[in-house]
Short mmCIF file of C-alpha atoms and ligand atoms in Angstrom, two decimals:
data_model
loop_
_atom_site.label_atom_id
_atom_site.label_comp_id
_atom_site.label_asym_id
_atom_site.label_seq_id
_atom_site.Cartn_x
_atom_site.Cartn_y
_atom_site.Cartn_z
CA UNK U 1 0.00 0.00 0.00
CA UNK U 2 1.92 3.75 -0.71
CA UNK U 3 0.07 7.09 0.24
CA UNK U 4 -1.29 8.88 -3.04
CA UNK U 5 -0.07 12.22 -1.16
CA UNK U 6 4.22 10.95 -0.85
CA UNK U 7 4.49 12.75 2.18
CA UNK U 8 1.47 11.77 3.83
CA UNK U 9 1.22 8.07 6.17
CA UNK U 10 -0.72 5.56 5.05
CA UNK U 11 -2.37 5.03 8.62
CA UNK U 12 -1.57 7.07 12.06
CA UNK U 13 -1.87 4.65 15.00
CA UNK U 14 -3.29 6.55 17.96
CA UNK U 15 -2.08 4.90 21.17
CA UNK U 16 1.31 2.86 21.56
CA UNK U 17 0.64 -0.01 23.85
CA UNK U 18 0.64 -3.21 22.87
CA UNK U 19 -2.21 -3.22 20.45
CA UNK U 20 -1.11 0.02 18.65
CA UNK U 21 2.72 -0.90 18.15
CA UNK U 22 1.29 -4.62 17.21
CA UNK U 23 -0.32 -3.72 14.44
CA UNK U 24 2.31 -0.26 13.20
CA UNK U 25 5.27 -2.70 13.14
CA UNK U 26 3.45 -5.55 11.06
CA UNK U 27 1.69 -2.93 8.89
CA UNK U 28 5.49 -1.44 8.37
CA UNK U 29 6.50 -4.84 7.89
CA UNK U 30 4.02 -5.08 4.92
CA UNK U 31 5.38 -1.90 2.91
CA UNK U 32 2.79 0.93 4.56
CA UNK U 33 4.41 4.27 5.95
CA UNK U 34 2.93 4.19 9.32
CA UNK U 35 3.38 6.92 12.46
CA UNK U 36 2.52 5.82 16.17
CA UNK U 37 1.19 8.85 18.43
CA UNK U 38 1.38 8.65 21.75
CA UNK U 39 3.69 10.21 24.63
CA UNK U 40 4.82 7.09 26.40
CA UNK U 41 4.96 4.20 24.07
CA UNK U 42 4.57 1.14 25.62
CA UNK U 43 3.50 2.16 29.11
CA UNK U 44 -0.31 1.57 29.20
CA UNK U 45 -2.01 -1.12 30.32
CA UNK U 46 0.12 -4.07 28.73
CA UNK U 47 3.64 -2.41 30.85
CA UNK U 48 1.35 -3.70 34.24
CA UNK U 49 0.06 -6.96 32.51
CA UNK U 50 1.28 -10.52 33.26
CA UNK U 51 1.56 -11.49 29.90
CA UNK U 52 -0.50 -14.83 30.14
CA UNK U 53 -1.76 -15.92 26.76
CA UNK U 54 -4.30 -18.18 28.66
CA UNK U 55 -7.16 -18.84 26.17
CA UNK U 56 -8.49 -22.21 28.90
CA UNK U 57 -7.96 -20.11 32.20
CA UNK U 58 -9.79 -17.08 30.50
CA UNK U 59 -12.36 -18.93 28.95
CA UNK U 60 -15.91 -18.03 30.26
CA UNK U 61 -19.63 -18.61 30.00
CA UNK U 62 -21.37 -16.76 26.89
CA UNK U 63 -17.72 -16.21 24.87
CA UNK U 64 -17.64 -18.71 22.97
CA UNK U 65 -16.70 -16.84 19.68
CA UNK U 66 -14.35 -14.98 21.80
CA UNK U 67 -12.37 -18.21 23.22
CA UNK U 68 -12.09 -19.12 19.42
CA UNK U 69 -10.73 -15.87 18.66
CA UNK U 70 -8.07 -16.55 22.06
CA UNK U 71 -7.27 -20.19 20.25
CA UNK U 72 -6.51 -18.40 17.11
CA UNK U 73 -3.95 -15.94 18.95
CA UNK U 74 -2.57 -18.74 20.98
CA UNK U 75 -1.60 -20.55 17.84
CA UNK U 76 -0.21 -17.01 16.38
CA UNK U 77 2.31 -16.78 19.15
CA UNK U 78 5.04 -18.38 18.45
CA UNK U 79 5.50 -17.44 14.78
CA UNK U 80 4.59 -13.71 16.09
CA UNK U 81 7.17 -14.24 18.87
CA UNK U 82 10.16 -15.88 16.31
CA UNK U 83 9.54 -12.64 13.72
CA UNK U 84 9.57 -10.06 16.41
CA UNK U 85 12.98 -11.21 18.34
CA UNK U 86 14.55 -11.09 14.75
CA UNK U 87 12.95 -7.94 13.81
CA UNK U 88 14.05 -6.48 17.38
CA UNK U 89 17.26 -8.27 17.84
CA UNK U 90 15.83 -8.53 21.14
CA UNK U 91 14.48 -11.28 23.43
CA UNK U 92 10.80 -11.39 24.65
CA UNK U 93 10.97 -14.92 26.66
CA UNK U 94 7.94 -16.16 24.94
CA UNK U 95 7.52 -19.57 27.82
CA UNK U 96 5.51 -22.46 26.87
CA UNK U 97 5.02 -23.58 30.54
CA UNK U 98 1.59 -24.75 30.94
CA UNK U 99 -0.58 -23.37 33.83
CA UNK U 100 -1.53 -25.38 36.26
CA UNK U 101 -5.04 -24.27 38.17
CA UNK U 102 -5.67 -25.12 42.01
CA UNK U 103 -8.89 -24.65 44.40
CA UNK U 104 -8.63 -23.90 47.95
CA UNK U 105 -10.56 -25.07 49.73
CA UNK U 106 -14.15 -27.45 48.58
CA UNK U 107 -16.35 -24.73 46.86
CA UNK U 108 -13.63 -23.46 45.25
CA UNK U 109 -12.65 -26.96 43.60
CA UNK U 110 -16.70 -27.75 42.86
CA UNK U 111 -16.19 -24.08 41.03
CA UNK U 112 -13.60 -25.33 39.20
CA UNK U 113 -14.89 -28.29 38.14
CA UNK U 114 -17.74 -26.61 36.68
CA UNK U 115 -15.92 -24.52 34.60
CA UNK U 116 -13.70 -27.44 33.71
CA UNK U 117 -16.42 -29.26 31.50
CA UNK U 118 -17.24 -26.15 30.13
CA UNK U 119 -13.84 -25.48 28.74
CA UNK U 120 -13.09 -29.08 27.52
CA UNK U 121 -16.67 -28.60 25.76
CA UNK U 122 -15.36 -26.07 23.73
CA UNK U 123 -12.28 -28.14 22.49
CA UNK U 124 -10.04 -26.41 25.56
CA UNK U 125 -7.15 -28.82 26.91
CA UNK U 126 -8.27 -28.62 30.70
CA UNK U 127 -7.45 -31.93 32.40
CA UNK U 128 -8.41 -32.24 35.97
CA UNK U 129 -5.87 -33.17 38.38
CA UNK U 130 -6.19 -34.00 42.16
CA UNK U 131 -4.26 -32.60 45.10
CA UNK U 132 -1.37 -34.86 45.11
CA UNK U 133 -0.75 -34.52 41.04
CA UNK U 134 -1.00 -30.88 41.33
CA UNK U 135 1.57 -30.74 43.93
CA UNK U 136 3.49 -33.50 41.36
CA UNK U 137 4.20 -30.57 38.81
CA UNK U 138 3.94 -27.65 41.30
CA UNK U 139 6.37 -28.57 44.08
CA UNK U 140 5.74 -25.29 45.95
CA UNK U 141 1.94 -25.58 46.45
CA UNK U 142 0.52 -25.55 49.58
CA UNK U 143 -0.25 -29.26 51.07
CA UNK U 144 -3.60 -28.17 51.77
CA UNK U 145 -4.93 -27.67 48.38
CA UNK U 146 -7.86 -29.71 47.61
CA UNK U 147 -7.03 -30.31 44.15
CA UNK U 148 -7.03 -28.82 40.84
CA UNK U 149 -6.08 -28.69 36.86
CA UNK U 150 -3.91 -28.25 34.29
CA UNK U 151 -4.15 -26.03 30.85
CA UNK U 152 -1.44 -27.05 28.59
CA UNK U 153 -1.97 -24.42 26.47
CA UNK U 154 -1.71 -21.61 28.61
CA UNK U 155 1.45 -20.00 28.12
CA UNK U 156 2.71 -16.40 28.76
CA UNK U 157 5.21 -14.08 27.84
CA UNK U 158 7.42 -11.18 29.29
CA UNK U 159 5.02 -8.68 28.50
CA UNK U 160 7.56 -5.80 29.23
CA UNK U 161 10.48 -7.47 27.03
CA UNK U 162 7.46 -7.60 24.81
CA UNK U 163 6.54 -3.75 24.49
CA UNK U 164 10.15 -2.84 24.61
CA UNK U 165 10.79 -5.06 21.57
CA UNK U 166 7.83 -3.98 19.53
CA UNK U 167 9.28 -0.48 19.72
CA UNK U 168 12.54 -1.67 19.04
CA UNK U 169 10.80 -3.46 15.96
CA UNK U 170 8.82 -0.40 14.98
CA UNK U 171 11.81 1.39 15.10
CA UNK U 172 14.08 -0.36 12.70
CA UNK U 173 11.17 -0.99 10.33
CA UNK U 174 10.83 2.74 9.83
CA UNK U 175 7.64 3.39 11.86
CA UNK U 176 7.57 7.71 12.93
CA UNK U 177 7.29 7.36 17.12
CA UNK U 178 5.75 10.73 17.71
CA UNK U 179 6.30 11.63 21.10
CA UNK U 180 2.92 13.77 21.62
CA UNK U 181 -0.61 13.49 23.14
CA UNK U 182 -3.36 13.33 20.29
CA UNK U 183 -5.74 15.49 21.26
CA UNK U 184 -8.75 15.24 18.41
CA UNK U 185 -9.59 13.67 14.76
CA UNK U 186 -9.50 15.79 11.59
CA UNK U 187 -13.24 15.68 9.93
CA UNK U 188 -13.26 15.44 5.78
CA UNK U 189 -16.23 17.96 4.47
CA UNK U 190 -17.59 14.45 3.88
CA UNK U 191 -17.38 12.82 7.04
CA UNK U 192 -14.19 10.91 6.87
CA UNK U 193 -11.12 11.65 8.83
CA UNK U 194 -8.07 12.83 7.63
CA UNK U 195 -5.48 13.13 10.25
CA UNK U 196 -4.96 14.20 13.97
CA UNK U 197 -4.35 17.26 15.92
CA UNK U 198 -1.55 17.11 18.68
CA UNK U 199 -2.00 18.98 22.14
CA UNK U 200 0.88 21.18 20.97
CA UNK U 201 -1.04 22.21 17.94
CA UNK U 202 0.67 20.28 15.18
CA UNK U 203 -1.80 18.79 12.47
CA UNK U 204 -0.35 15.33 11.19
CA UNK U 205 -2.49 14.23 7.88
CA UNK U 206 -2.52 10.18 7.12
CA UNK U 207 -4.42 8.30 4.54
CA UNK U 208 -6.16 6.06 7.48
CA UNK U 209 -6.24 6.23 11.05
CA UNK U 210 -6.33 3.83 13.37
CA UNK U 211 -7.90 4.44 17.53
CA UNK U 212 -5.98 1.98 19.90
CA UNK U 213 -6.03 3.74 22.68
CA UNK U 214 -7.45 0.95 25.39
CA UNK U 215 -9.66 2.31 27.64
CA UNK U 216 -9.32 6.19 26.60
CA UNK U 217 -10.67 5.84 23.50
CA UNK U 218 -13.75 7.83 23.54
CA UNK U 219 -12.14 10.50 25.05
CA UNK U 220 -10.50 11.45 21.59
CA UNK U 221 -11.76 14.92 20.43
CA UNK U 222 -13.60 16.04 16.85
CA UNK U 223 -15.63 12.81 16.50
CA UNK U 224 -18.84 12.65 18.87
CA UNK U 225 -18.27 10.00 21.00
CA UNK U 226 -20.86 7.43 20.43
CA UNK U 227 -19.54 6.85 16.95
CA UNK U 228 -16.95 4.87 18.69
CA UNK U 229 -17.32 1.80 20.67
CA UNK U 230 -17.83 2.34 24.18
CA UNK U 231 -14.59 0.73 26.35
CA UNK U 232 -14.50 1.60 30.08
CA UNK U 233 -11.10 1.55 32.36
CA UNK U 234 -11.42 -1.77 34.92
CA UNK U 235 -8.83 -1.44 37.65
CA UNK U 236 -5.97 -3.85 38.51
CA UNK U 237 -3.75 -4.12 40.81
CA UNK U 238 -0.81 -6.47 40.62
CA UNK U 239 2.50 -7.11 42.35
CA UNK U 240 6.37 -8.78 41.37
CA UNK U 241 8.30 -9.99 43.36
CA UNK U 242 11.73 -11.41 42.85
CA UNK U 243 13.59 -14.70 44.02
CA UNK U 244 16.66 -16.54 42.42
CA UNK U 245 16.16 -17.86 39.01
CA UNK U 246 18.76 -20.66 40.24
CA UNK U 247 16.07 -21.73 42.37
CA UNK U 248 12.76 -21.09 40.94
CA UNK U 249 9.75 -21.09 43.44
CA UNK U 250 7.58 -21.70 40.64
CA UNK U 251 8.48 -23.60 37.01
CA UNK U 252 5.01 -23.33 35.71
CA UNK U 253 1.81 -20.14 35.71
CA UNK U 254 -0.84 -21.04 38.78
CA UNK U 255 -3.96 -19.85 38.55
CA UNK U 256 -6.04 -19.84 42.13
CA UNK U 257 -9.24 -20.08 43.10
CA UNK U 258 -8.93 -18.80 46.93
CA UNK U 259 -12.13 -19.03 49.11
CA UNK U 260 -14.59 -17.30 45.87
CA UNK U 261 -11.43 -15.17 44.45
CA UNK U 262 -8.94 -15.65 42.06
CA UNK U 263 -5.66 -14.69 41.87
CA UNK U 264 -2.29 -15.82 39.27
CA UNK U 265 1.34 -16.17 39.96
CA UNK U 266 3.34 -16.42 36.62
CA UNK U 267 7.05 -16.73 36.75
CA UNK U 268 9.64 -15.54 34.50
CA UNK U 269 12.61 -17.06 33.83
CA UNK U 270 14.96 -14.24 35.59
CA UNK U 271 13.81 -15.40 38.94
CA UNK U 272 10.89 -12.96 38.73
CA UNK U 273 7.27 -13.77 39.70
CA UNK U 274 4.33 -11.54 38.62
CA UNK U 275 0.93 -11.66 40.81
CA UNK U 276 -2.28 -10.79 40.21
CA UNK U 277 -4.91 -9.84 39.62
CA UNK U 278 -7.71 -7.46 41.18
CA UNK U 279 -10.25 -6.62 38.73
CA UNK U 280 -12.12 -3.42 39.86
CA UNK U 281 -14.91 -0.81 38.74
CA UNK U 282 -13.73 2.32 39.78
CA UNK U 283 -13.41 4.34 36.81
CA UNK U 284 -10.13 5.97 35.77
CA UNK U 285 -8.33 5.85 39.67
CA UNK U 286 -5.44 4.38 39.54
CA UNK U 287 -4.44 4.93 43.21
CA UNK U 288 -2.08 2.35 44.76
CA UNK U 289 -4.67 0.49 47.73
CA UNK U 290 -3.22 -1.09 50.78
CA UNK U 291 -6.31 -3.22 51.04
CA UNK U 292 -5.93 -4.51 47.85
CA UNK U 293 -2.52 -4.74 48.26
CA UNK U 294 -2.58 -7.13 51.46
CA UNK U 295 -5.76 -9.03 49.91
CA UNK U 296 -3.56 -10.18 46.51
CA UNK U 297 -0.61 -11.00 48.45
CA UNK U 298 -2.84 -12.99 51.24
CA UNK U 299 -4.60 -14.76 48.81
CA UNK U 300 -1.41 -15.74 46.59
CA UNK U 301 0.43 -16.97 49.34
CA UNK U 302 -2.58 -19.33 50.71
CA UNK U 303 -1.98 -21.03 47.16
CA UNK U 304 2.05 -21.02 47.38
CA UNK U 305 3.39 -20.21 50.65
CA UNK U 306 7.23 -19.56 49.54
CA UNK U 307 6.04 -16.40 48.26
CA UNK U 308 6.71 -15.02 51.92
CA UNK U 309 10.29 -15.81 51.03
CA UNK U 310 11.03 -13.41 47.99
CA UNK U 311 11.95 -9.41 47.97
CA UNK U 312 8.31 -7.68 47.09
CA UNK U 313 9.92 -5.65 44.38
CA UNK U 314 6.95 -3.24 42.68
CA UNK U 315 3.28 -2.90 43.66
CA UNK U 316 1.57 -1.30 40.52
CA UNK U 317 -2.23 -0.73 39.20
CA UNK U 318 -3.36 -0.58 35.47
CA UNK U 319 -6.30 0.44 33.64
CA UNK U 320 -7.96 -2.72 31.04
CA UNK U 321 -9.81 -1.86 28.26
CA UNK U 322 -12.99 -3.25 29.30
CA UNK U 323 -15.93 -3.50 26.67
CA UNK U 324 -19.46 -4.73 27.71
CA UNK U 325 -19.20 -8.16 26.76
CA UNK U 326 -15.54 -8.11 27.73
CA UNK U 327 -14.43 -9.02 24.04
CA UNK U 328 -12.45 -6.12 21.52
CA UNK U 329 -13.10 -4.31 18.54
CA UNK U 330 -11.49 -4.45 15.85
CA UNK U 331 -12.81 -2.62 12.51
CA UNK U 332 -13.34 0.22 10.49
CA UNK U 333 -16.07 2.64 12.21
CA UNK U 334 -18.68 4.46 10.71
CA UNK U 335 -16.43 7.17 9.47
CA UNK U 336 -14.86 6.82 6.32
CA UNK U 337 -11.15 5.78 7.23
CA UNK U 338 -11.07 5.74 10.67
CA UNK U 339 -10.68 2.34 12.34
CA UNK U 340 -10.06 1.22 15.95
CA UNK U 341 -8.61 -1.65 17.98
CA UNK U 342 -9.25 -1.46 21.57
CA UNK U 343 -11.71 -3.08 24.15
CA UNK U 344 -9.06 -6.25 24.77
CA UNK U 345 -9.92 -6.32 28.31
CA UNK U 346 -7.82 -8.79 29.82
CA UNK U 347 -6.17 -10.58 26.91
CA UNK U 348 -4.32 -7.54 25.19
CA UNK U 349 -1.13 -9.31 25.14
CA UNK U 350 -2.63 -12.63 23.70
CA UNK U 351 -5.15 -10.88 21.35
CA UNK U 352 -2.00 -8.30 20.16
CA UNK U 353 -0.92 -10.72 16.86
CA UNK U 354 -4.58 -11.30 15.79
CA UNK U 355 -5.26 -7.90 15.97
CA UNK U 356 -2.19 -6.74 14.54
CA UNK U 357 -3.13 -9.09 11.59
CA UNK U 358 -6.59 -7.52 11.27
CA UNK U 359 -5.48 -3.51 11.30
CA UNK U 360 -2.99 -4.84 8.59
CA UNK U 361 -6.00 -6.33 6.82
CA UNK U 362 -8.31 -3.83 6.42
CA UNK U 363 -5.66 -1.05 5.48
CA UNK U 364 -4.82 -3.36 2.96
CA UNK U 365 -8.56 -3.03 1.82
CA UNK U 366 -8.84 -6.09 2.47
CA UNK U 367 -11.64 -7.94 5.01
CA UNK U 368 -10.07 -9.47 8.68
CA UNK U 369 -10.11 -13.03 8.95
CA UNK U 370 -13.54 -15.13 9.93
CA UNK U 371 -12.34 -15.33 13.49
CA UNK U 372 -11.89 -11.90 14.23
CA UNK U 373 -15.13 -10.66 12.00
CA UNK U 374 -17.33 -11.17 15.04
CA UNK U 375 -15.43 -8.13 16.90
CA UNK U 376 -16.93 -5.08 14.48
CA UNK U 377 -16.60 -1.97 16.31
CA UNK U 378 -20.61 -1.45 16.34
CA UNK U 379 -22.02 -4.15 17.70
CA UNK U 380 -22.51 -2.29 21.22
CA UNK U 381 -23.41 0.61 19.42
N1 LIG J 1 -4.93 -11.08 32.02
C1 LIG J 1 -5.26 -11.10 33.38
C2 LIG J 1 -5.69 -9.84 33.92
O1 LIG J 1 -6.14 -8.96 33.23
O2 LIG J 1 -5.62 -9.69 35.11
#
């Protein structure tokens, strides 16, 4: 694809996270000029994530067409993970390490073995284990568990090697970082968009653009709001903590179900271990809670007690993308040339190639593929 204007992009990306700079380096990759706007590349939501690409631990009642869209992008990953570390000359410790899932205490493991035949009847590898062959693969959980599963499928990835490579990748495939807020959309005399307007007044004109700006997307000026999907910030807060990688606590992700709650602890091959999640309504705060705080930690450690052994090293909140039936959007809107790609909720980092692939579609001209068509931007419209 080249601009009919030379000078002017072929598509402005609005919003470098993981989503944004996804889809920029794999559209640069496939000959289009592209320019990423956004004054901290890379520090949004997916800088906080864990980087699970869990599509059996995230599957859920009602989503099925989205846990066939999280199969796709589970299958993307490692092809998407080879191409970046050569495009970045950079590592992003893509781990194929299973996850094994435990319950508590006897509702939690009746909860879990509800949601167990529900994921195996949508093709999902979940394989129910009992206490003694969790503890078999997961030395470090607690003796009390009363029992559990394992996803085979559910891998993960350092999601902050991850963001630093994609702009590493962007960067040597010629994609303009502009180091600015975007503050509204350019309007066409016929209702298109042309380009965006920077806080500091600068106009930059591009042949498409593209919104992935995760949960502040309708907060983008000169387009009325409801013309784009409506995404919603849901709080989390999350915690790492490090140990020696000569003596990992944990080999393997563990998801737990802790008296009703749930909580992760996914560790990295460094010797660091990432914990969370909260997952809370209370709109764009991103205040640091003690409650919270004590509540992740207390529950994490109930399913692995060595935790109390390792240096607490960063205590952090972040902001999902939430959309109403917790799936994205990915699409052209009803203005000519302006698509978006936001509303990943809590699978940013394993939606990211699938998405990328679908931006890179439809500035081709071309359609996105079957599995992502269900995701238009108006169906909550
Ligand atoms: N991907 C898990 C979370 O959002 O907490």
């Amino acid at each position: 694809v080249t601009s009919p204007l030379g000078s002017v992009p072929d598509a402005i990306i609005v919003g470098g996270g993981v989503i944004g700079l996804s889809a920029a380096w794999l559209a640069a990759r496939a000959g289009m000029r592209v320019s990423v706007v956004d004054p901290a590349p890379g520090r949004g939501a997916a800088w906080v994530a864990a980087g699970m690409l869990a599509p059996a631990g995230e599957a859920a009642y009602g989503e099925e067409a989205l846990t066939r869209l999280h199969l796709a992008a589970a299958a993307r990953w490692p092809s998407f993970a080879a191409d970046l570390e050569e495009a970045a000359q950079d590592q992003v410790c893509y781990r194929a390490c299973g996850t094994v899932a435990v319950a508590i205490d006897a509702s939690d493991r009746t909860a879990l073995e509800d949601v167990l035949e529900f994921k195996r009847s949508l093709g999902l590898r979940a394989d129910p284990l009992s206490a003694s062959e969790c503890r078999r693969l997961v030395p470090a959980l607690a003796p009390g568990i009363r029992g559990g599963a394992v996803f085979p499928d559910d891998h993960q990835v350092d999601n902050r090697r991850l963001v630093t490579a994609l702009i590493e990748a962007c960067r040597r495939s010629g994609v303009e970082m502009v180091s600015e807020e975007a503050s509204a959309l350019r309007r066409t005399p016929t209702g298109g968009v042309d380009g965006v307007e920077l806080r500091d007044h600068r106009f930059l004109p591009a042949g498409a653009v593209v919104l992935a700006m995760g949960w502040r997307t309708r907060t983008i000026g000169g387009v009325p709001p409801e013309v784009l999907p409506p995404v919603r910030p849901v709080k989390g807060h999350i915690l790492r903590l490090r140990g020696d990688p000569a003596e990992p606590l944990l080999e393997r992700t563990v998801r737990a179900l802790v008296h009703g709650r749930s909580c992760y602890l996914v560790p990295r091959l460094d010797g660091s271990l990432v914990v969370g999640a909260t997952v809370e309504e209370r709109g764009s705060d991103e205040r640091l809670q003690a409650g919270a705080v004590h509540a992740l930690l207390d529950d994490a450690r109930q399913a692995v007690p060595g935790l109390d052994e390792l240096e607490l090293e960063e205590c952090a909140t972040g902001l999902r993308p939430g959309s109403p039936d917790n799936a994205p959007f990915v699409g052209w809107t009803s203005l000519e040339r302006l698509a978006v790609a936001t509303g990943h909720y809590r699978n940013g980092v394993l939606l990211a190639p699938v998405t990328a692939d679908g931006v890179v579609a439809l500035l081709a001209g071309a359609d996105v593929a079957p599995v992502l068509a269900p995701f238009s931007p108006d169906r909550c419209l």
